[in-house]
Amino acid sequence: MPARVTTIAFEGAEVRRVEAEVVLTKGHVAFQVVGLGDKAVAESKERVRGAFAGIGLGIPNQRIVANLSPADLPKEGTHYDLPIMLALMVVMGLIPQDALDGYVCVGEMKLDGQIAAIAGALPAAIAANGWGLGLICPHDNGPEAMWGGNDDVLAPKSVIALINHFKGVAVLERPVRGELASPAHPVDLREVKGQEVPKRALEVAAAGGHNLLFVGPPGSGKSMLAQRLPGILPPMNSQELLETSQVWSMAGLIAKGELTRERPFRAPHHSASMAALTGGGMRAKPGEVSLAHNGVLFLDELPEFSPQALDALRQPLETNEVVVARANHHVKYPARVQLVAAMNP
Ligand SMILES: Nc1ncnc2c1ncn2[C@@H]1O[C@H](COP(=O)(O)OP(=O)(O)OP(=O)(O)O)[C@@H](O)[C@H]1O
Ligand SMILES: [Mg+2]
């Protein structure tokens, strides 16, 4: 019987359920991870091997096969270390299988047996809650995971702490949910003198969620006006807060589990590449247009952006989502933004 630990894979902004299965089989001594993983997943076995050595345990001198199922779903990231390690511990008889049955498990292993933080803890927690499961995640991700709606979160600092918890030796404390930071606006619209018409335009755009283009000579206050838009936008509602925070979590931008209702304001430099704007590249992380989801994307000096980058924004502005093409599939990220641009005539 293989040991099974539930974990997740990200397909763009969507979370898919994945089972990490581990068996010991006959054959020459080896440790293999299969299931369409990227380089980080392939390296997982070395981190797991190192972590076992780090806590003073050897792994069985047999052929070990770890399968990430469904095997046709591409898997990226380092969060498979902990589920693979725990499944191997079940096979070795160190942890009972039923202790892990009610949990989704994510975490990156360090070579001393500590568990390192991962990106995407919030969507993982929300998905686990949807499946009626608790979450085992790294200690540093605990405050963020508590936003997922299920209080059954185990956030150990190390695998030893987790084993002690299951044995009842030292029960883990429940993490404290991160704070809801109140909006901090370093700049204020009242600092703009005169300019009644552009100010009115800014207010109308803020109220209606319209896109806006400022055209004017250098020094006329275009950048200044645009930067003061977040200060007059209404706060995000709870639904929007979770949507936007999930994208930020995937990009690893949530510190200490602190969320905010303040709408995002992203102002990428005009030298930004197409991948930086719309997402994609090596690990298909969300781009600026998705990080600005439910908020403002500000393109200062609009004509300086490459035509290719601007063309790539056309589709997300029309459909409110970004489709990033990967080698043999597509992934989607949400991108409902208000576009504000500025240029000289
Ligand atoms: N209406 C205004 N009230 C107060 N300060 C202003 C006003 N207009 C311009 N300024 C001052 O001028 C500076 C330059 O404005 P800003 O950078 O917004 O101009 P711009 O239109 O973006 O110019 P550029 O085309 O060169 O980017 C501001 O930082 C601000 O100090
Ligand atoms: Mg400017």
mmCIF file of C-alpha atoms and ligand atoms in Angstrom:
data_model
loop_
_atom_site.group_PDB
_atom_site.id
_atom_site.type_symbol
_atom_site.label_atom_id
_atom_site.label_comp_id
_atom_site.label_asym_id
_atom_site.label_seq_id
_atom_site.Cartn_x
_atom_site.Cartn_y
_atom_site.Cartn_z
ATOM 1 C CA MET A 1 0.000 0.000 0.000
ATOM 2 C CA PRO A 2 1.480 3.368 -0.951
ATOM 3 C CA ALA A 3 1.380 6.176 1.589
ATOM 4 C CA ARG A 4 -0.693 9.161 0.433
ATOM 5 C CA VAL A 5 -0.491 12.829 1.367
ATOM 6 C CA THR A 6 -2.762 15.411 -0.264
ATOM 7 C CA THR A 7 -1.127 18.510 -1.693
ATOM 8 C CA ILE A 8 -1.843 21.001 -4.479
ATOM 9 C CA ALA A 9 -0.685 22.246 -7.862
ATOM 10 C CA PHE A 10 -1.283 25.732 -9.240
ATOM 11 C CA GLU A 11 -2.690 26.017 -12.722
ATOM 12 C CA GLY A 12 -2.520 29.778 -13.072
ATOM 13 C CA ALA A 13 -4.802 31.127 -10.374
ATOM 14 C CA GLU A 14 -6.590 27.796 -10.061
ATOM 15 C CA VAL A 15 -5.687 25.270 -7.385
ATOM 16 C CA ARG A 16 -5.773 21.583 -8.319
ATOM 17 C CA ARG A 17 -5.721 18.707 -5.860
ATOM 18 C CA VAL A 18 -2.651 16.473 -6.051
ATOM 19 C CA GLU A 19 -1.803 13.279 -4.152
ATOM 20 C CA ALA A 20 1.835 12.618 -3.259
ATOM 21 C CA GLU A 21 2.168 8.825 -3.151
ATOM 22 C CA VAL A 22 5.271 7.037 -1.941
ATOM 23 C CA VAL A 23 6.088 3.324 -2.186
ATOM 24 C CA LEU A 24 9.139 1.180 -1.549
ATOM 25 C CA THR A 25 9.661 -1.283 -4.391
ATOM 26 C CA LYS A 26 12.121 -3.962 -5.374
ATOM 27 C CA GLY A 27 14.995 -3.023 -7.636
ATOM 28 C CA HIS A 28 18.245 -1.150 -7.311
ATOM 29 C CA VAL A 29 18.543 1.451 -4.573
ATOM 30 C CA ALA A 30 17.244 4.801 -5.820
ATOM 31 C CA PHE A 31 14.930 7.716 -4.943
ATOM 32 C CA GLN A 32 12.755 8.871 -7.808
ATOM 33 C CA VAL A 33 10.142 11.624 -8.052
ATOM 34 C CA VAL A 34 7.755 11.191 -11.000
ATOM 35 C CA GLY A 35 4.641 13.087 -12.113
ATOM 36 C CA LEU A 36 5.628 15.817 -14.594
ATOM 37 C CA GLY A 37 7.511 18.054 -12.165
ATOM 38 C CA ASP A 38 9.800 20.940 -13.130
ATOM 39 C CA LYS A 39 13.438 21.289 -12.013
ATOM 40 C CA ALA A 40 12.466 22.404 -8.494
ATOM 41 C CA VAL A 41 10.278 19.309 -8.101
ATOM 42 C CA ALA A 42 13.031 17.018 -9.425
ATOM 43 C CA GLU A 43 15.451 18.465 -6.863
ATOM 44 C CA SER A 44 12.947 17.776 -4.114
ATOM 45 C CA LYS A 45 14.385 14.309 -3.455
ATOM 46 C CA GLU A 46 17.801 15.763 -2.585
ATOM 47 C CA ARG A 47 16.265 18.218 -0.104
ATOM 48 C CA VAL A 48 14.176 15.420 1.440
ATOM 49 C CA ARG A 49 17.224 13.136 1.655
ATOM 50 C CA GLY A 50 19.204 15.971 3.247
ATOM 51 C CA ALA A 51 16.406 16.792 5.692
ATOM 52 C CA PHE A 52 16.263 13.147 6.836
ATOM 53 C CA ALA A 53 20.018 13.238 7.455
ATOM 54 C CA GLY A 54 19.588 16.579 9.197
ATOM 55 C CA ILE A 55 17.240 15.096 11.789
ATOM 56 C CA GLY A 56 19.468 12.052 12.220
ATOM 57 C CA LEU A 57 17.457 9.528 10.201
ATOM 58 C CA GLY A 58 18.456 7.448 7.198
ATOM 59 C CA ILE A 59 16.074 6.758 4.356
ATOM 60 C CA PRO A 60 15.403 3.099 3.508
ATOM 61 C CA ASN A 61 18.056 1.381 1.404
ATOM 62 C CA GLN A 62 15.496 0.418 -1.196
ATOM 63 C CA ARG A 63 13.995 1.762 -4.352
ATOM 64 C CA ILE A 64 11.768 4.690 -3.321
ATOM 65 C CA VAL A 65 9.224 6.016 -5.817
ATOM 66 C CA ALA A 66 7.311 9.221 -5.139
ATOM 67 C CA ASN A 67 4.479 9.855 -7.594
ATOM 68 C CA LEU A 68 2.630 13.157 -7.846
ATOM 69 C CA SER A 69 -0.806 12.232 -9.138
ATOM 70 C CA PRO A 70 -2.541 13.141 -11.498
ATOM 71 C CA ALA A 71 0.683 12.472 -13.372
ATOM 72 C CA ASP A 72 -0.317 14.411 -16.508
ATOM 73 C CA LEU A 73 -0.734 17.734 -14.655
ATOM 74 C CA PRO A 74 2.467 19.851 -14.832
ATOM 75 C CA LYS A 75 3.851 20.702 -11.377
ATOM 76 C CA GLU A 76 6.032 23.612 -10.424
ATOM 77 C CA GLY A 77 7.535 24.812 -7.180
ATOM 78 C CA THR A 78 9.215 23.646 -4.016
ATOM 79 C CA HIS A 79 6.130 22.983 -1.898
ATOM 80 C CA TYR A 80 6.145 19.231 -2.704
ATOM 81 C CA ASP A 81 9.111 18.563 -0.366
ATOM 82 C CA LEU A 82 7.060 18.302 2.810
ATOM 83 C CA PRO A 83 4.261 16.071 1.417
ATOM 84 C CA ILE A 84 6.868 13.726 -0.098
ATOM 85 C CA MET A 85 8.820 13.650 3.149
ATOM 86 C CA LEU A 86 5.708 12.960 5.239
ATOM 87 C CA ALA A 87 4.514 10.218 2.887
ATOM 88 C CA LEU A 88 7.949 8.600 3.154
ATOM 89 C CA MET A 89 7.694 8.825 6.938
ATOM 90 C CA VAL A 90 4.341 7.020 6.766
ATOM 91 C CA VAL A 91 5.955 4.254 4.690
ATOM 92 C CA MET A 92 8.750 4.019 7.276
ATOM 93 C CA GLY A 93 6.183 3.732 10.078
ATOM 94 C CA LEU A 94 7.159 7.011 11.760
ATOM 95 C CA ILE A 95 3.726 8.634 11.324
ATOM 96 C CA PRO A 96 0.358 6.831 11.048
ATOM 97 C CA GLN A 97 -1.384 7.391 7.696
ATOM 98 C CA ASP A 98 -4.640 8.490 9.322
ATOM 99 C CA ALA A 99 -2.902 11.412 11.087
ATOM 100 C CA LEU A 100 -2.396 13.020 7.665
ATOM 101 C CA ASP A 101 -5.685 12.041 6.038
ATOM 102 C CA GLY A 102 -7.552 15.216 6.985
ATOM 103 C CA TYR A 103 -4.912 17.633 5.708
ATOM 104 C CA VAL A 104 -3.572 19.325 2.612
ATOM 105 C CA CYS A 105 0.172 19.647 3.021
ATOM 106 C CA VAL A 106 2.628 22.182 1.527
ATOM 107 C CA GLY A 107 6.170 23.161 2.506
ATOM 108 C CA GLU A 108 9.770 23.384 1.371
ATOM 109 C CA MET A 109 12.396 21.423 3.290
ATOM 110 C CA LYS A 110 15.720 22.763 4.469
ATOM 111 C CA LEU A 111 18.625 20.405 5.003
ATOM 112 C CA ASP A 112 18.380 20.669 8.801
ATOM 113 C CA GLY A 113 14.742 19.525 8.897
ATOM 114 C CA GLN A 114 13.302 23.043 9.197
ATOM 115 C CA ILE A 115 10.379 23.951 6.937
ATOM 116 C CA ALA A 116 10.843 27.019 4.729
ATOM 117 C CA ALA A 117 8.043 29.379 3.666
ATOM 118 C CA ILE A 118 6.371 28.954 0.287
ATOM 119 C CA ALA A 119 4.374 31.157 -2.082
ATOM 120 C CA GLY A 120 0.646 30.583 -2.420
ATOM 121 C CA ALA A 121 -0.310 29.642 1.153
ATOM 122 C CA LEU A 122 -3.566 31.625 0.992
ATOM 123 C CA PRO A 123 -4.991 29.930 -2.132
ATOM 124 C CA ALA A 124 -3.826 26.588 -0.686
ATOM 125 C CA ALA A 125 -5.729 27.265 2.545
ATOM 126 C CA ILE A 126 -8.874 28.386 0.699
ATOM 127 C CA ALA A 127 -8.772 25.278 -1.522
ATOM 128 C CA ALA A 128 -8.223 22.984 1.478
ATOM 129 C CA ASN A 129 -11.206 24.560 3.205
ATOM 130 C CA GLY A 130 -13.305 23.953 0.087
ATOM 131 C CA TRP A 131 -12.407 20.259 0.163
ATOM 132 C CA GLY A 132 -13.243 20.043 3.882
ATOM 133 C CA LEU A 133 -9.586 19.547 4.841
ATOM 134 C CA GLY A 134 -7.187 21.269 7.222
ATOM 135 C CA LEU A 135 -3.773 22.580 6.165
ATOM 136 C CA ILE A 136 -0.211 21.734 7.149
ATOM 137 C CA CYS A 137 2.038 24.607 6.061
ATOM 138 C CA PRO A 138 5.354 26.246 7.044
ATOM 139 C CA HIS A 139 5.398 28.224 10.301
ATOM 140 C CA ASP A 140 5.930 31.546 8.526
ATOM 141 C CA ASN A 141 2.871 30.964 6.320
ATOM 142 C CA GLY A 142 0.575 30.230 9.287
ATOM 143 C CA PRO A 143 -0.833 33.761 9.776
ATOM 144 C CA GLU A 144 -1.642 33.962 6.047
ATOM 145 C CA ALA A 145 -3.211 30.471 5.944
ATOM 146 C CA MET A 146 -5.575 31.393 8.784
ATOM 147 C CA TRP A 147 -7.366 33.683 6.303
ATOM 148 C CA GLY A 148 -8.520 30.572 4.411
ATOM 149 C CA GLY A 149 -11.652 30.151 6.526
ATOM 150 C CA ASN A 150 -10.670 26.910 8.320
ATOM 151 C CA ASP A 151 -8.964 27.192 11.719
ATOM 152 C CA ASP A 152 -7.499 23.692 11.428
ATOM 153 C CA VAL A 153 -4.010 24.893 10.416
ATOM 154 C CA LEU A 154 -0.810 23.215 11.591
ATOM 155 C CA ALA A 155 2.204 25.469 11.012
ATOM 156 C CA PRO A 156 5.278 23.697 12.434
ATOM 157 C CA LYS A 157 8.785 25.148 12.246
ATOM 158 C CA SER A 158 10.294 21.728 11.597
ATOM 159 C CA VAL A 159 9.264 18.145 10.825
ATOM 160 C CA ILE A 160 10.332 17.158 14.336
ATOM 161 C CA ALA A 161 7.768 19.617 15.746
ATOM 162 C CA LEU A 162 5.117 18.060 13.493
ATOM 163 C CA ILE A 163 5.984 14.490 14.551
ATOM 164 C CA ASN A 164 5.878 15.539 18.207
ATOM 165 C CA HIS A 165 2.449 17.050 17.572
ATOM 166 C CA PHE A 166 1.114 13.813 16.068
ATOM 167 C CA LYS A 167 2.630 11.800 18.933
ATOM 168 C CA GLY A 168 1.043 14.134 21.471
ATOM 169 C CA VAL A 169 4.435 15.034 22.955
ATOM 170 C CA ALA A 170 4.202 18.759 22.228
ATOM 171 C CA VAL A 171 0.954 19.972 20.683
ATOM 172 C CA LEU A 172 1.375 22.756 18.114
ATOM 173 C CA GLU A 173 -0.203 26.097 18.853
ATOM 174 C CA ARG A 174 -2.732 27.389 16.366
ATOM 175 C CA PRO A 175 -1.262 30.257 14.321
ATOM 176 C CA VAL A 176 -2.725 33.720 14.837
ATOM 177 C CA ARG A 177 -4.397 35.179 11.742
ATOM 178 C CA GLY A 178 -2.506 38.070 10.139
ATOM 179 C CA GLU A 179 -3.842 41.562 10.614
ATOM 180 C CA LEU A 180 -6.081 43.566 8.313
ATOM 181 C CA ALA A 181 -3.849 46.577 7.725
ATOM 182 C CA SER A 182 -5.645 49.881 7.431
ATOM 183 C CA PRO A 183 -5.004 51.789 4.200
ATOM 184 C CA ALA A 184 -2.003 54.113 4.392
ATOM 185 C CA HIS A 185 -1.977 56.882 1.822
ATOM 186 C CA PRO A 186 1.313 58.744 1.807
ATOM 187 C CA VAL A 187 -0.025 61.138 -0.849
ATOM 188 C CA ASP A 188 -3.317 63.017 -0.945
ATOM 189 C CA LEU A 189 -5.363 64.586 -3.755
ATOM 190 C CA ARG A 190 -5.660 67.827 -1.771
ATOM 191 C CA GLU A 191 -1.943 68.464 -2.421
ATOM 192 C CA VAL A 192 -2.779 69.214 -6.067
ATOM 193 C CA LYS A 193 -3.369 72.978 -6.439
ATOM 194 C CA GLY A 194 -5.936 74.153 -8.990
ATOM 195 C CA GLN A 195 -6.321 71.706 -11.917
ATOM 196 C CA GLU A 196 -10.066 71.455 -11.273
ATOM 197 C CA VAL A 197 -10.894 69.705 -14.567
ATOM 198 C CA PRO A 198 -8.340 66.860 -14.309
ATOM 199 C CA LYS A 199 -9.254 66.449 -10.631
ATOM 200 C CA ARG A 200 -12.911 66.124 -11.569
ATOM 201 C CA ALA A 201 -11.950 63.586 -14.269
ATOM 202 C CA LEU A 202 -10.036 61.608 -11.661
ATOM 203 C CA GLU A 203 -13.057 61.588 -9.349
ATOM 204 C CA VAL A 204 -15.401 60.467 -12.127
ATOM 205 C CA ALA A 205 -12.990 57.707 -13.098
ATOM 206 C CA ALA A 206 -12.683 56.604 -9.465
ATOM 207 C CA ALA A 207 -16.457 56.502 -9.006
ATOM 208 C CA GLY A 208 -17.167 54.632 -12.228
ATOM 209 C CA GLY A 209 -14.037 52.521 -12.507
ATOM 210 C CA HIS A 210 -13.221 54.066 -15.897
ATOM 211 C CA ASN A 211 -9.892 53.996 -17.668
ATOM 212 C CA LEU A 212 -8.165 57.359 -17.912
ATOM 213 C CA LEU A 213 -5.476 58.992 -20.045
ATOM 214 C CA PHE A 214 -3.732 62.200 -18.991
ATOM 215 C CA VAL A 215 -2.148 64.174 -21.848
ATOM 216 C CA GLY A 216 -0.212 67.325 -21.050
ATOM 217 C CA PRO A 217 3.118 69.139 -21.195
ATOM 218 C CA PRO A 218 5.998 68.142 -18.857
ATOM 219 C CA GLY A 219 5.534 69.318 -15.292
ATOM 220 C CA SER A 220 1.794 69.818 -15.557
ATOM 221 C CA GLY A 221 1.119 67.300 -12.774
ATOM 222 C CA LYS A 222 0.043 64.179 -14.689
ATOM 223 C CA SER A 223 2.092 61.732 -12.637
ATOM 224 C CA MET A 224 1.165 63.600 -9.484
ATOM 225 C CA LEU A 225 -2.577 63.308 -10.181
ATOM 226 C CA ALA A 226 -2.449 59.624 -11.135
ATOM 227 C CA GLN A 227 -0.531 58.667 -7.989
ATOM 228 C CA ARG A 228 -3.294 60.203 -5.887
ATOM 229 C CA LEU A 229 -6.030 57.983 -7.326
ATOM 230 C CA PRO A 230 -5.746 55.131 -4.745
ATOM 231 C CA GLY A 231 -6.497 57.649 -1.990
ATOM 232 C CA ILE A 232 -9.988 58.359 -3.349
ATOM 233 C CA LEU A 233 -10.949 54.798 -4.352
ATOM 234 C CA PRO A 234 -13.404 52.873 -2.145
ATOM 235 C CA PRO A 235 -11.884 50.001 -0.114
ATOM 236 C CA MET A 236 -12.187 46.475 -1.504
ATOM 237 C CA ASN A 237 -15.097 44.345 -0.278
ATOM 238 C CA SER A 238 -14.386 40.933 1.279
ATOM 239 C CA GLN A 239 -14.736 39.047 -2.008
ATOM 240 C CA GLU A 240 -12.320 41.409 -3.787
ATOM 241 C CA LEU A 241 -9.935 41.303 -0.826
ATOM 242 C CA LEU A 242 -9.614 37.520 -1.091
ATOM 243 C CA GLU A 243 -9.332 37.543 -4.908
ATOM 244 C CA THR A 244 -6.548 40.102 -4.955
ATOM 245 C CA SER A 245 -4.754 38.672 -1.937
ATOM 246 C CA GLN A 246 -4.663 35.223 -3.562
ATOM 247 C CA VAL A 247 -2.832 36.634 -6.582
ATOM 248 C CA TRP A 248 -0.410 38.473 -4.290
ATOM 249 C CA SER A 249 0.114 35.298 -2.288
ATOM 250 C CA MET A 250 1.048 33.380 -5.443
ATOM 251 C CA ALA A 251 3.627 36.047 -6.211
ATOM 252 C CA GLY A 252 4.961 35.719 -2.638
ATOM 253 C CA LEU A 253 4.124 39.360 -1.831
ATOM 254 C CA ILE A 254 2.153 38.942 1.399
ATOM 255 C CA ALA A 255 4.304 39.673 4.436
ATOM 256 C CA LYS A 256 3.379 38.234 7.853
ATOM 257 C CA GLY A 257 -0.089 37.265 6.632
ATOM 258 C CA GLU A 258 -1.138 40.922 6.557
ATOM 259 C CA LEU A 259 -3.916 41.727 4.080
ATOM 260 C CA THR A 260 -5.316 45.147 3.224
ATOM 261 C CA ARG A 261 -8.554 46.429 1.729
ATOM 262 C CA GLU A 262 -6.616 49.143 -0.058
ATOM 263 C CA ARG A 263 -6.844 48.676 -3.811
ATOM 264 C CA PRO A 264 -3.546 47.757 -5.421
ATOM 265 C CA PHE A 265 -1.775 50.465 -7.415
ATOM 266 C CA ARG A 266 0.886 49.060 -9.716
ATOM 267 C CA ALA A 267 3.111 51.379 -11.727
ATOM 268 C CA PRO A 268 5.488 49.233 -13.812
ATOM 269 C CA HIS A 269 8.409 51.065 -15.438
ATOM 270 C CA HIS A 270 8.181 51.531 -19.206
ATOM 271 C CA SER A 271 11.120 49.180 -19.715
ATOM 272 C CA ALA A 272 9.032 46.297 -18.280
ATOM 273 C CA SER A 273 8.918 43.245 -20.515
ATOM 274 C CA MET A 274 5.735 41.657 -21.804
ATOM 275 C CA ALA A 275 6.164 38.762 -19.349
ATOM 276 C CA ALA A 276 6.515 41.183 -16.424
ATOM 277 C CA LEU A 277 3.330 42.978 -17.442
ATOM 278 C CA THR A 278 1.026 40.085 -18.270
ATOM 279 C CA GLY A 279 2.650 37.192 -16.431
ATOM 280 C CA GLY A 280 4.479 34.151 -17.674
ATOM 281 C CA GLY A 281 8.167 33.486 -18.082
ATOM 282 C CA MET A 282 9.915 30.618 -16.338
ATOM 283 C CA ARG A 283 7.442 29.836 -13.554
ATOM 284 C CA ALA A 284 4.267 31.501 -14.932
ATOM 285 C CA LYS A 285 3.974 33.906 -12.025
ATOM 286 C CA PRO A 286 1.232 36.559 -12.180
ATOM 287 C CA GLY A 287 2.256 39.774 -13.956
ATOM 288 C CA GLU A 288 1.676 43.433 -13.074
ATOM 289 C CA VAL A 289 -1.788 43.490 -14.666
ATOM 290 C CA SER A 290 -2.862 40.640 -12.347
ATOM 291 C CA LEU A 291 -1.169 42.108 -9.279
ATOM 292 C CA ALA A 292 -3.306 45.191 -9.987
ATOM 293 C CA HIS A 293 -6.492 43.037 -10.006
ATOM 294 C CA ASN A 294 -9.379 45.065 -8.494
ATOM 295 C CA GLY A 295 -7.134 48.115 -8.501
ATOM 296 C CA VAL A 296 -5.183 50.453 -10.755
ATOM 297 C CA LEU A 297 -2.536 49.783 -13.378
ATOM 298 C CA PHE A 298 -0.688 53.041 -14.017
ATOM 299 C CA LEU A 299 1.404 53.352 -17.178
ATOM 300 C CA ASP A 300 3.399 56.578 -16.925
ATOM 301 C CA GLU A 301 5.024 57.782 -20.161
ATOM 302 C CA LEU A 302 2.734 55.503 -22.177
ATOM 303 C CA PRO A 303 4.462 55.878 -25.595
ATOM 304 C CA GLU A 304 7.744 54.651 -24.089
ATOM 305 C CA PHE A 305 6.294 51.161 -23.492
ATOM 306 C CA SER A 306 7.124 48.673 -26.226
ATOM 307 C CA PRO A 307 4.267 48.200 -28.713
ATOM 308 C CA GLN A 308 4.460 44.480 -27.994
ATOM 309 C CA ALA A 309 3.852 45.041 -24.272
ATOM 310 C CA LEU A 310 0.918 47.395 -24.929
ATOM 311 C CA ASP A 311 -0.630 44.959 -27.398
ATOM 312 C CA ALA A 312 -0.412 42.216 -24.791
ATOM 313 C CA LEU A 313 -2.540 44.360 -22.448
ATOM 314 C CA ARG A 314 -5.392 44.600 -24.948
ATOM 315 C CA GLN A 315 -6.800 41.147 -24.198
ATOM 316 C CA PRO A 316 -6.788 41.424 -20.361
ATOM 317 C CA LEU A 317 -8.444 44.864 -20.564
ATOM 318 C CA GLU A 318 -11.240 43.430 -22.686
ATOM 319 C CA THR A 319 -11.811 40.120 -20.898
ATOM 320 C CA ASN A 320 -10.679 40.958 -17.336
ATOM 321 C CA GLU A 321 -8.331 37.978 -17.288
ATOM 322 C CA VAL A 322 -4.903 37.092 -18.629
ATOM 323 C CA VAL A 323 -4.261 33.897 -20.545
ATOM 324 C CA VAL A 324 -0.597 32.916 -20.435
ATOM 325 C CA ALA A 325 0.528 30.325 -22.972
ATOM 326 C CA ARG A 326 2.810 27.633 -21.590
ATOM 327 C CA ALA A 327 4.670 24.887 -23.468
ATOM 328 C CA ASN A 328 1.585 22.719 -23.995
ATOM 329 C CA HIS A 329 -1.230 24.356 -22.059
ATOM 330 C CA HIS A 330 -2.668 27.722 -20.996
ATOM 331 C CA VAL A 331 -3.025 29.189 -17.541
ATOM 332 C CA LYS A 332 -5.302 32.058 -16.484
ATOM 333 C CA TYR A 333 -4.965 34.839 -13.941
ATOM 334 C CA PRO A 334 -7.629 37.397 -13.050
ATOM 335 C CA ALA A 335 -6.947 40.949 -14.277
ATOM 336 C CA ARG A 336 -9.852 43.329 -13.675
ATOM 337 C CA VAL A 337 -8.027 46.646 -13.630
ATOM 338 C CA GLN A 338 -8.628 50.309 -14.123
ATOM 339 C CA LEU A 339 -5.968 51.560 -16.537
ATOM 340 C CA VAL A 340 -4.539 55.017 -15.964
ATOM 341 C CA ALA A 341 -1.946 56.290 -18.417
ATOM 342 C CA ALA A 342 -0.017 59.532 -18.838
ATOM 343 C CA MET A 343 1.872 60.968 -21.829
ATOM 344 C CA ASN A 344 3.233 64.165 -23.294
ATOM 345 C CA PRO A 345 1.390 65.443 -26.407
HETATM 346 N N1 LIG B 1 -1.276 71.383 -9.713
HETATM 347 C C1 LIG B 1 -0.178 71.169 -8.993
HETATM 348 N N2 LIG B 1 -0.193 71.352 -7.635
HETATM 349 C C2 LIG B 1 0.914 71.154 -6.917
HETATM 350 N N3 LIG B 1 2.109 70.782 -7.417
HETATM 351 C C3 LIG B 1 2.210 70.595 -8.738
HETATM 352 C C4 LIG B 1 1.070 70.791 -9.597
HETATM 353 N N4 LIG B 1 1.467 70.510 -10.863
HETATM 354 C C5 LIG B 1 2.770 70.174 -10.798
HETATM 355 N N5 LIG B 1 3.224 70.218 -9.529
HETATM 356 C C6 LIG B 1 4.620 69.942 -9.093
HETATM 357 O O1 LIG B 1 5.376 69.665 -10.248
HETATM 358 C C7 LIG B 1 6.013 68.391 -10.119
HETATM 359 C C8 LIG B 1 6.019 67.715 -11.474
HETATM 360 O O2 LIG B 1 4.734 67.198 -11.777
HETATM 361 P P1 LIG B 1 4.544 65.804 -12.464
HETATM 362 O O3 LIG B 1 5.765 65.004 -12.352
HETATM 363 O O4 LIG B 1 3.297 65.224 -11.971
HETATM 364 O O5 LIG B 1 4.375 66.300 -13.964
HETATM 365 P P2 LIG B 1 4.137 65.429 -15.234
HETATM 366 O O6 LIG B 1 2.998 66.049 -15.952
HETATM 367 O O7 LIG B 1 4.039 64.015 -14.896
HETATM 368 O O8 LIG B 1 5.460 65.732 -16.048
HETATM 369 P P3 LIG B 1 6.271 64.792 -17.066
HETATM 370 O O9 LIG B 1 5.544 64.868 -18.380
HETATM 371 O O10 LIG B 1 7.614 65.418 -17.143
HETATM 372 O O11 LIG B 1 6.268 63.426 -16.498
HETATM 373 C C9 LIG B 1 5.206 67.655 -9.078
HETATM 374 O O12 LIG B 1 5.992 66.730 -8.373
HETATM 375 C C10 LIG B 1 4.726 68.760 -8.181
HETATM 376 O O13 LIG B 1 5.710 69.039 -7.204
HETATM 377 MG MG MG B 2 5.238 62.369 -15.268
#
